Amino acid sequence: MQHSRRLEEFRKSVTNKFNVYNSLFLSLPYRDIENVGMLIPLLLDQCQLGLRAGKQPQEILETFFTNFMDIKDERERLDFMFKIIQYVERQVVLYDSVEDSAFPKLQEYTNSLSVKDYFELVNQTKNWDKIAKNLSSFSARFVLTAHPTQFYTPAVLDIIAELRKLIHKDKIDDIDLTLQQLGLTSLVNSKKPTPLDEAKNIIYILRNTYYDAIGELFEYIKSNIRDEDFANYNIIKLGFWPGGDRDGNPFVTADITRKVADELRLTLMKCYYNELKALRKKLTFKSIQEDLLTLSGRLYKAMFDARSIISYPEIMERLDAIREKLEANHHGLYLKELDRFINKVHIFKTHFATLDIRQDHSKHYLTVETILKQQGAIKESLDELSQEELVHWLLEKDLKLDPSDYEEDIVRDTLTNIGQLKEIQQSNGEEGCNRYIISNSEDIYSVFFVFGLFRWCGWKTEEITFDIIPLFETMKGMEASEEVMQTFFDTPIYRAHLERRNNKHTIMLGFSDGTKDGGYLKANWSILRTKETLSKVCKRNGIKAIFFDGRGGPPARGGGKTHRFYAAQTNDVANHEIQMTIQGQTITSTYGTKEQFMHNSEQLLTAGLSNDLYGKEHVISSEQRKLIETLSEMSFDKYNALKQHEKFIPYLEHRSTLKFYTKANIGSRPGKRGSKKQLTLSDLRAISFVGSWSQLKQNVPGYFGIGTAIQNLKDQGKLNEVKKLYKEVPFFRALMHNSMMSLAKTNFDLTSYMAEDAEFGEFWNILHDEFLLSKEMLLQISGQKILMEDEEVSRESVKIREQIVLPLLVIQQNALYHITKKSEYQELYEKIVTRSLYGNINASRNSA
């Protein structure tokens, strides 16, 4: 009944409203594109009918232009297709606004566990002492990344926010005006954004959404926890990668990192100044005016001048003085409002979000090798040194380096950046920048290289105030991780460093490259087993393991229903904190409004604490583990065979949008690591890889191999065992649900013309067969009649979004076809493919 009421509300607040406002939008007369909007429903109908009838995209468009438009000239047709794309992009924006506006209403009909529900359940279990203790130390860290699928400018985000408010109030005349503004506002960057541009776009969301949302969530928890001394200001923490993540992005330099750190601090000072300005209108009492004016003046200067630094202790000293006088002399008037502000200062201090530094291990290898060559320790290669000799250099040899002594840009910049991190800590506070992450960690040198570089760049060994975080993201890295971590703990100098870091070690695990490397099921299963193993290694050595998950937007990159994933972790996984990346358009689509951010934050907190509440821990028996392991290996064998297929990379290069990702002005990061002309899977970035499958509506990384694995066990008479696994093991069920989401967003009708392709027909059929098999097997083990049967609202949302972009996708496929035929309008067809990426990315909300 609950689901039905929620679906009814969705159709009333989302489907019906979108249809009304969409009809208004499609009739708007824009310059040079009159009546185009009115033809979109007709084109959509032709696309749906044509694809169901097995027609090729070029046939569908030929029929449409001949029978309904009477446009014969190819160039005129191209112009019209560009206009369709522009309309569809804005339809997606409108739908996003309608759905976001309905979000609070829909939550009234959800079974999701909010913090309020959590506290009510605690009342029933009378378990307050244990829960209060856990909440006093538990935290969720959201790390915002700048991966190239987030490209709305602040101007467009403002329009979306305005539409959201107007739709909520049904102000149709104002909506009409704002839709006209949307129609005339560019959704596409005129040039490729710099890392600083990306950082500013996301800092905009920090200022306009997260500053208040985190403050409100903290206040709610504090006022309901029955602990007057509750002071866990880290219950929700923010991390920040734009400007610090240089892995595969040569445009992130030491100078950029410094500027982004300043931008975070200056923006926070603006938030503080504006809140204090509002408070001053209430705190009009003479005895506190000097303190108020002094603090206000210092904040005003600090929000414009990067050289004017006001520290966290200095802000708190003024606020404590004001609070003391307010209580002593003015009956505590407006004390609650002042305390809200004070709590925010405790939460954000002077950094707003922790700026993480990330770099690929290979760059550190090159840097260390270059340095030791210059020092005369080696002639050409680090292989000339034994492990003991190299570790001795890294952990005990004192060097004084000057970045200007090195010719290679990457070496010079790496040294400059590590050298300046101390200054960033001085201006933003230690929490402003205290984590260094190493991608592609596979051996002990991943961390030891960075530790050594810190020492050589002027940091005293006992004063390295940084957590050095290995990122195990490949199958090889995960397999080696236990031995690697044990070596760290057995190394006295590094162990002493960990003692200074409160005997905690953060370990990052990457779903994105793991899935690309090992396939969906094996990657996720390997990550869980690695977490269990590393939890034991850390516990055995007296170290608290903190896991940081590199989760992308779609299920293929660790996304999907995130709270379900964390609630399904086994009791063998250390559960001190939840740390995860929020990637791409997921920032705005899942955490973009205050209501969404608070809801999803609550979901993560309750997911992480649910075992403590129910007293029931998730255990996967040895028999169940064997079964998952078998499925994992069978699935991997199928996926690995696909990777090894001679047409795997050529298919992506010549039949997908892969190469067009780098041409779109979406993000500053190149589409692949390195500069090799020959494309290899290892160099290909997971975002471009997964995103290309998404644009094709094939979503291969989200399910490929699962169907074959389950079918194999069915052939062995073990289907009931898999059904039981689905029913009894939340972790396995969560994986299968996410995979069903990938399948629900798949539409092989769009590319059915490839079945007869001379070069790629056989390969396309391999993909299609596995899609059909995976869908069949997942429906069998779940007992569902249709995909996402038990998630009615999500299923309905996916259906509408896929429908909106269908004309865009048909146009995209048509353009890809003409590109293979070397059309005289080759350049324009390539522009169509590039331009069509945007609307589909946004409509999918978690496509890359």
mmCIF file of C-alpha atoms in Angstrom, residues 143-151 193-203 239-249 252 256 260 355-356 358 551 557 581-587 666-670 685 687 848:
data_model
loop_
_atom_site.group_PDB
_atom_site.id
_atom_site.type_symbol
_atom_site.label_atom_id
_atom_site.label_comp_id
_atom_site.label_asym_id
_atom_site.label_seq_id
_atom_site.Cartn_x
_atom_site.Cartn_y
_atom_site.Cartn_z
ATOM 1 C CA VAL A 143 34.211 13.721 -1.007
ATOM 2 C CA LEU A 144 33.166 15.859 -3.970
ATOM 3 C CA THR A 145 35.070 15.138 -7.168
ATOM 4 C CA ALA A 146 35.496 16.985 -10.448
ATOM 5 C CA HIS A 147 35.116 14.046 -12.770
ATOM 6 C CA PRO A 148 33.954 15.230 -16.188
ATOM 7 C CA THR A 149 30.230 14.647 -16.035
ATOM 8 C CA GLN A 150 29.274 17.691 -13.987
ATOM 9 C CA PHE A 151 29.020 20.686 -16.253
ATOM 10 C CA PRO A 193 36.797 24.492 -18.008
ATOM 11 C CA THR A 194 39.991 24.791 -16.025
ATOM 12 C CA PRO A 195 40.355 22.871 -12.763
ATOM 13 C CA LEU A 196 39.774 26.196 -10.990
ATOM 14 C CA ASP A 197 36.498 26.666 -12.918
ATOM 15 C CA GLU A 198 35.406 23.183 -11.860
ATOM 16 C CA ALA A 199 36.296 23.907 -8.262
ATOM 17 C CA LYS A 200 34.319 27.162 -8.264
ATOM 18 C CA ASN A 201 31.266 25.409 -9.740
ATOM 19 C CA ILE A 202 31.246 22.891 -6.899
ATOM 20 C CA ILE A 203 32.127 25.474 -4.235
ATOM 21 C CA GLY A 239 36.121 16.334 1.209
ATOM 22 C CA PHE A 240 37.112 18.082 -2.000
ATOM 23 C CA TRP A 241 39.063 16.797 -5.011
ATOM 24 C CA PRO A 242 38.864 19.609 -7.620
ATOM 25 C CA GLY A 243 42.229 21.343 -7.651
ATOM 26 C CA GLY A 244 43.922 18.597 -5.645
ATOM 27 C CA ASP A 245 43.280 15.528 -7.813
ATOM 28 C CA ARG A 246 46.099 15.513 -10.354
ATOM 29 C CA ASP A 247 45.736 11.818 -11.327
ATOM 30 C CA GLY A 248 45.603 11.872 -15.130
ATOM 31 C CA ASN A 249 45.013 15.627 -15.162
ATOM 32 C CA VAL A 252 46.109 20.516 -11.961
ATOM 33 C CA ILE A 256 45.888 25.620 -8.986
ATOM 34 C CA VAL A 260 41.473 26.326 -4.802
ATOM 35 C CA LEU A 355 41.198 19.462 -0.002
ATOM 36 C CA ASP A 356 42.568 15.996 -0.833
ATOM 37 C CA ARG A 358 45.711 12.592 -5.341
ATOM 38 C CA ARG A 551 32.227 5.172 -5.784
ATOM 39 C CA ARG A 557 31.269 2.268 -10.856
ATOM 40 C CA THR A 581 33.362 9.994 -3.372
ATOM 41 C CA ILE A 582 30.412 11.748 -4.980
ATOM 42 C CA GLN A 583 31.128 11.908 -8.671
ATOM 43 C CA GLY A 584 29.985 13.868 -11.660
ATOM 44 C CA GLN A 585 26.346 14.784 -12.048
ATOM 45 C CA THR A 586 25.533 12.756 -8.903
ATOM 46 C CA ILE A 587 26.579 15.846 -6.948
ATOM 47 C CA ILE A 666 32.632 19.005 -19.911
ATOM 48 C CA GLY A 667 35.716 18.688 -17.729
ATOM 49 C CA SER A 668 39.360 19.668 -17.597
ATOM 50 C CA ARG A 669 40.593 16.078 -17.380
ATOM 51 C CA PRO A 670 41.746 14.190 -20.518
ATOM 52 C CA ARG A 685 39.636 6.350 -17.690
ATOM 53 C CA ILE A 687 34.407 7.534 -16.650
ATOM 54 C CA ALA A 848 29.429 7.830 -15.705
#
